[in-house]
mmCIF file of C-alpha atoms in Angstrom:
data_model
loop_
_atom_site.group_PDB
_atom_site.id
_atom_site.type_symbol
_atom_site.label_atom_id
_atom_site.label_comp_id
_atom_site.label_asym_id
_atom_site.label_seq_id
_atom_site.Cartn_x
_atom_site.Cartn_y
_atom_site.Cartn_z
ATOM 1 C CA MET A 295 -16.869 -3.890 -6.644
ATOM 2 C CA ILE A 296 -14.528 -2.536 -4.007
ATOM 3 C CA ILE A 297 -11.165 -4.151 -4.711
ATOM 4 C CA GLY A 298 -8.236 -3.986 -2.309
ATOM 5 C CA ILE A 299 -4.638 -4.378 -3.450
ATOM 6 C CA THR A 300 -2.057 -5.358 -0.875
ATOM 7 C CA GLY A 301 1.360 -6.952 -0.675
ATOM 8 C CA SER A 302 4.795 -6.756 0.866
ATOM 9 C CA LEU A 303 7.107 -3.759 0.627
ATOM 10 C CA ALA A 304 8.221 -2.986 -2.972
ATOM 11 C CA SER A 305 6.229 -5.907 -4.393
ATOM 12 C CA GLY A 306 4.615 -3.809 -7.137
ATOM 13 C CA LYS A 307 1.322 -2.711 -5.572
ATOM 14 C CA SER A 308 1.590 0.813 -6.986
ATOM 15 C CA THR A 309 2.275 -0.554 -10.467
ATOM 16 C CA VAL A 310 -0.835 -2.729 -10.263
ATOM 17 C CA LEU A 311 -2.906 0.251 -9.113
ATOM 18 C CA LYS A 312 -1.655 2.356 -12.032
ATOM 19 C CA VAL A 313 -2.509 -0.414 -14.481
ATOM 20 C CA LEU A 314 -6.033 -0.826 -13.135
ATOM 21 C CA SER A 315 -7.052 2.769 -12.496
ATOM 22 C CA SER A 316 -8.901 4.886 -15.061
ATOM 23 C CA LYS A 317 -11.719 7.431 -15.217
ATOM 24 C CA ASN A 318 -14.180 4.569 -14.907
ATOM 25 C CA ASN A 319 -12.162 2.839 -12.213
ATOM 26 C CA PRO A 320 -11.197 5.394 -9.509
ATOM 27 C CA SER A 321 -8.205 4.504 -7.357
ATOM 28 C CA PHE A 322 -6.852 5.307 -3.900
ATOM 29 C CA SER A 323 -3.294 4.810 -2.693
ATOM 30 C CA ALA A 324 -2.600 4.786 1.041
ATOM 31 C CA ASP A 325 1.078 5.514 0.351
ATOM 32 C CA VAL A 326 0.285 8.594 -1.754
ATOM 33 C CA PHE A 327 -2.136 9.834 0.896
ATOM 34 C CA VAL A 328 0.476 9.409 3.651
ATOM 35 C CA ARG A 329 3.043 11.372 1.615
ATOM 36 C CA ARG A 330 0.549 14.224 1.311
ATOM 37 C CA LEU A 331 -0.305 13.934 4.999
ATOM 38 C CA TYR A 332 3.339 14.432 5.966
ATOM 39 C CA LYS A 333 3.346 17.760 4.138
ATOM 40 C CA LYS A 334 0.643 19.173 6.402
ATOM 41 C CA LYS A 335 1.989 21.274 9.265
ATOM 42 C CA LYS A 336 -0.659 20.088 11.726
ATOM 43 C CA PHE A 337 0.315 16.463 11.145
ATOM 44 C CA GLN A 338 4.029 17.302 11.274
ATOM 45 C CA LYS A 339 3.502 18.784 14.733
ATOM 46 C CA LEU A 340 1.584 15.690 15.849
ATOM 47 C CA ILE A 341 4.352 13.338 14.708
ATOM 48 C CA SER A 342 7.114 15.560 16.041
ATOM 49 C CA LYS A 343 5.488 15.650 19.462
ATOM 50 C CA SER A 344 4.870 11.894 19.509
ATOM 51 C CA LEU A 345 8.435 11.023 18.499
ATOM 52 C CA LYS A 346 10.010 13.963 20.350
ATOM 53 C CA ILE A 347 11.758 15.526 17.370
ATOM 54 C CA GLU A 348 11.929 19.101 16.103
ATOM 55 C CA VAL A 349 9.425 20.191 13.460
ATOM 56 C CA LYS A 350 11.981 22.438 11.745
ATOM 57 C CA SER A 351 14.326 19.534 11.111
ATOM 58 C CA ASN A 352 14.166 17.252 8.067
ATOM 59 C CA LEU A 353 11.215 15.265 9.401
ATOM 60 C CA LYS A 354 11.477 12.392 6.933
ATOM 61 C CA GLN A 355 15.165 11.829 7.670
ATOM 62 C CA LYS A 356 14.622 12.218 11.414
ATOM 63 C CA ILE A 357 11.935 9.552 11.337
ATOM 64 C CA LYS A 358 14.254 7.188 9.447
ATOM 65 C CA ASP A 359 17.004 7.801 12.020
ATOM 66 C CA ILE A 360 14.626 7.175 14.924
ATOM 67 C CA LEU A 361 13.343 3.938 13.379
ATOM 68 C CA ILE A 362 16.898 2.703 12.856
ATOM 69 C CA ASP A 363 17.859 3.638 16.448
ATOM 70 C CA ASP A 364 14.785 1.913 17.878
ATOM 71 C CA PRO A 365 12.487 -0.075 15.530
ATOM 72 C CA LYS A 366 9.766 -0.042 18.224
ATOM 73 C CA ASN A 367 9.095 3.593 17.268
ATOM 74 C CA ILE A 368 7.274 2.334 14.204
ATOM 75 C CA LYS A 369 4.357 1.370 16.459
ATOM 76 C CA ILE A 370 4.042 4.996 17.602
ATOM 77 C CA LEU A 371 4.211 6.159 13.995
ATOM 78 C CA GLU A 372 1.526 3.703 12.875
ATOM 79 C CA LYS A 373 -0.737 4.584 15.808
ATOM 80 C CA LYS A 374 -0.751 8.233 14.729
ATOM 81 C CA THR A 375 -0.913 7.636 10.961
ATOM 82 C CA HIS A 376 -3.386 4.768 10.539
ATOM 83 C CA PRO A 377 -6.539 6.559 11.800
ATOM 84 C CA PHE A 378 -6.042 9.243 9.133
ATOM 85 C CA VAL A 379 -5.535 6.615 6.424
ATOM 86 C CA ARG A 380 -8.614 4.653 7.490
ATOM 87 C CA LYS A 381 -10.800 7.760 7.537
ATOM 88 C CA GLU A 382 -9.601 8.791 4.075
ATOM 89 C CA MET A 383 -10.057 5.267 2.745
ATOM 90 C CA LEU A 384 -13.646 5.009 3.996
ATOM 91 C CA GLY A 385 -14.397 8.481 2.633
ATOM 92 C CA PHE A 386 -13.092 7.446 -0.782
ATOM 93 C CA ILE A 387 -15.245 4.303 -0.779
ATOM 94 C CA LYS A 388 -18.352 6.295 0.150
ATOM 95 C CA LYS A 389 -17.651 9.012 -2.426
ATOM 96 C CA ASN A 390 -17.293 6.466 -5.231
ATOM 97 C CA SER A 391 -20.108 4.111 -4.208
ATOM 98 C CA SER A 392 -21.892 4.618 -7.546
ATOM 99 C CA LYS A 393 -18.882 3.470 -9.605
ATOM 100 C CA LYS A 394 -18.791 -0.034 -11.053
ATOM 101 C CA ASN A 395 -15.290 -0.758 -9.743
ATOM 102 C CA ILE A 396 -12.934 1.077 -7.402
ATOM 103 C CA PHE A 397 -9.387 0.068 -6.476
ATOM 104 C CA LEU A 398 -7.553 0.777 -3.235
ATOM 105 C CA GLU A 399 -3.890 0.085 -2.572
ATOM 106 C CA ILE A 400 -3.546 -0.644 1.161
ATOM 107 C CA PRO A 401 -0.134 -2.056 2.177
ATOM 108 C CA LEU A 402 -1.261 -3.215 5.644
ATOM 109 C CA LEU A 403 -4.753 -4.350 4.625
ATOM 110 C CA VAL A 404 -4.392 -7.780 6.260
ATOM 111 C CA GLU A 405 -2.412 -6.546 9.275
ATOM 112 C CA SER A 406 -5.021 -3.856 10.017
ATOM 113 C CA ASN A 407 -7.968 -6.257 9.612
ATOM 114 C CA LEU A 408 -9.538 -4.188 6.836
ATOM 115 C CA SER A 409 -10.722 -7.096 4.658
ATOM 116 C CA LYS A 410 -14.360 -6.538 5.647
ATOM 117 C CA HIS A 411 -14.404 -3.268 3.662
ATOM 118 C CA PHE A 412 -13.583 -5.008 0.362
ATOM 119 C CA ASP A 413 -15.508 -7.269 -2.002
ATOM 120 C CA LYS A 414 -12.272 -8.773 -3.326
ATOM 121 C CA THR A 415 -8.626 -8.498 -2.333
ATOM 122 C CA ILE A 416 -5.508 -9.084 -4.427
ATOM 123 C CA PHE A 417 -2.199 -10.043 -2.854
ATOM 124 C CA ILE A 418 0.880 -9.002 -4.864
ATOM 125 C CA SER A 419 4.028 -10.905 -3.946
ATOM 126 C CA CYS A 420 7.625 -10.882 -5.092
ATOM 127 C CA PRO A 421 10.850 -12.522 -3.837
ATOM 128 C CA ARG A 422 12.470 -10.589 -1.003
ATOM 129 C CA LYS A 423 15.754 -10.198 -2.891
ATOM 130 C CA THR A 424 13.947 -8.519 -5.806
ATOM 131 C CA ARG A 425 11.911 -6.303 -3.494
ATOM 132 C CA LEU A 426 15.046 -5.142 -1.678
ATOM 133 C CA LYS A 427 16.747 -4.358 -4.985
ATOM 134 C CA ARG A 428 13.731 -2.271 -6.080
ATOM 135 C CA TYR A 429 13.627 -0.452 -2.747
ATOM 136 C CA LEU A 430 17.326 0.399 -2.807
ATOM 137 C CA GLY A 431 17.009 1.452 -6.455
ATOM 138 C CA LEU A 432 14.511 4.099 -5.385
ATOM 139 C CA GLY A 433 16.960 5.490 -2.832
ATOM 140 C CA GLY A 434 15.738 3.507 0.146
ATOM 141 C CA ASP A 435 17.817 2.438 3.132
ATOM 142 C CA ARG A 436 18.449 -1.299 3.680
ATOM 143 C CA ARG A 437 17.981 -0.925 7.455
ATOM 144 C CA VAL A 438 14.627 0.819 7.023
ATOM 145 C CA PHE A 439 13.567 -1.868 4.539
ATOM 146 C CA ASN A 440 14.306 -4.588 7.102
ATOM 147 C CA ILE A 441 12.315 -2.778 9.809
ATOM 148 C CA LEU A 442 9.286 -2.146 7.610
ATOM 149 C CA ASP A 443 9.385 -5.618 6.090
ATOM 150 C CA LYS A 444 9.321 -7.274 9.525
ATOM 151 C CA ARG A 445 6.157 -5.333 10.429
ATOM 152 C CA GLN A 446 4.220 -6.977 7.635
ATOM 153 C CA ALA A 447 2.314 -10.229 7.893
ATOM 154 C CA SER A 448 3.916 -13.381 6.563
ATOM 155 C CA PHE A 449 3.441 -14.535 2.987
ATOM 156 C CA LYS A 450 1.298 -17.430 4.247
ATOM 157 C CA ARG A 451 -1.046 -15.174 6.237
ATOM 158 C CA LYS A 452 -1.456 -12.603 3.456
ATOM 159 C CA LYS A 453 -2.239 -15.328 0.944
ATOM 160 C CA LYS A 454 -4.753 -16.913 3.309
ATOM 161 C CA TYR A 455 -6.746 -13.713 3.806
ATOM 162 C CA CYS A 456 -6.747 -12.519 0.181
ATOM 163 C CA ASP A 457 -8.986 -13.735 -2.648
ATOM 164 C CA PHE A 458 -6.316 -13.657 -5.353
ATOM 165 C CA HIS A 459 -2.539 -13.937 -5.478
ATOM 166 C CA ILE A 460 -0.223 -12.573 -8.172
ATOM 167 C CA VAL A 461 3.523 -13.146 -8.267
ATOM 168 C CA ASN A 462 5.038 -9.992 -9.768
ATOM 169 C CA ASN A 463 8.593 -10.938 -10.703
ATOM 170 C CA LYS A 464 8.557 -10.576 -14.498
ATOM 171 C CA SER A 465 7.439 -7.925 -17.010
ATOM 172 C CA ILE A 466 4.533 -5.487 -16.809
ATOM 173 C CA SER A 467 2.930 -7.166 -19.838
ATOM 174 C CA LEU A 468 2.864 -10.481 -17.965
ATOM 175 C CA LEU A 469 1.486 -8.693 -14.897
ATOM 176 C CA LYS A 470 -1.348 -7.292 -17.037
ATOM 177 C CA LYS A 471 -2.169 -10.760 -18.377
ATOM 178 C CA LYS A 472 -2.354 -12.085 -14.819
ATOM 179 C CA LEU A 473 -4.762 -9.288 -13.912
ATOM 180 C CA ILE A 474 -6.890 -10.060 -16.971
ATOM 181 C CA ASN A 475 -7.106 -13.684 -15.842
ATOM 182 C CA ILE A 476 -8.396 -12.578 -12.449
ATOM 183 C CA PHE A 477 -11.073 -10.240 -13.737
ATOM 184 C CA LYS A 478 -12.264 -12.113 -16.805
ATOM 185 C CA ASN A 479 -15.136 -13.542 -14.764
ATOM 186 C CA TYR A 480 -16.376 -10.098 -13.705
ATOM 187 C CA GLU A 481 -18.009 -7.185 -15.506
ATOM 188 C CA TRP A 482 -15.004 -4.971 -15.863
ATOM 189 C CA ASP A 483 -13.569 -2.309 -18.141
ATOM 190 C CA PHE A 484 -10.477 -3.625 -19.974
ATOM 191 C CA SER A 485 -9.911 -0.460 -22.033
ATOM 192 C CA TRP A 486 -6.488 0.006 -20.419
ATOM 193 C CA TYR A 487 -5.212 -3.321 -21.709
ATOM 194 C CA ARG A 488 -2.730 -3.404 -24.579
ATOM 195 C CA ASN A 489 -0.821 -6.508 -25.704
#
């Protein structure tokens, strides 16, 4: 099964992916891939040219500043980034086609109309106040959070287009139990699970 994990910003998607992934269950994170992509000089030049900023400057900070100055710049950023993510995602699926289960964390799965590539999709949600607190706790900027959060589909739409919904506002142990409840009807490796 090809299982997609999606959800709003700082909802706990990465935590879910870590819980589910193992040697028998390969995983892919769009966020991790994008972080690696930004370290490549060729991509840095592409982004710098598109957003008209200097490559030698602190690119990550410059991008944050540009988004805060004009949130519409996020569309330019997504237009340049998403094709790379999609290509990598499809390559990962093809490479692991012989595996029983593979898990992919794709934040904009619903927004990018990628549901057709997955057998099942899981929507991870969490109250906005909690998500903001998590984001700020990791050193994020409140203004950037607001910009990114607005770009995501509504709770109602995400829930509509996903097969399962998990509210992640308690402990990791409870999160694991919720995942168990989802997959108990499928042939799946539970070796990661500990009470």
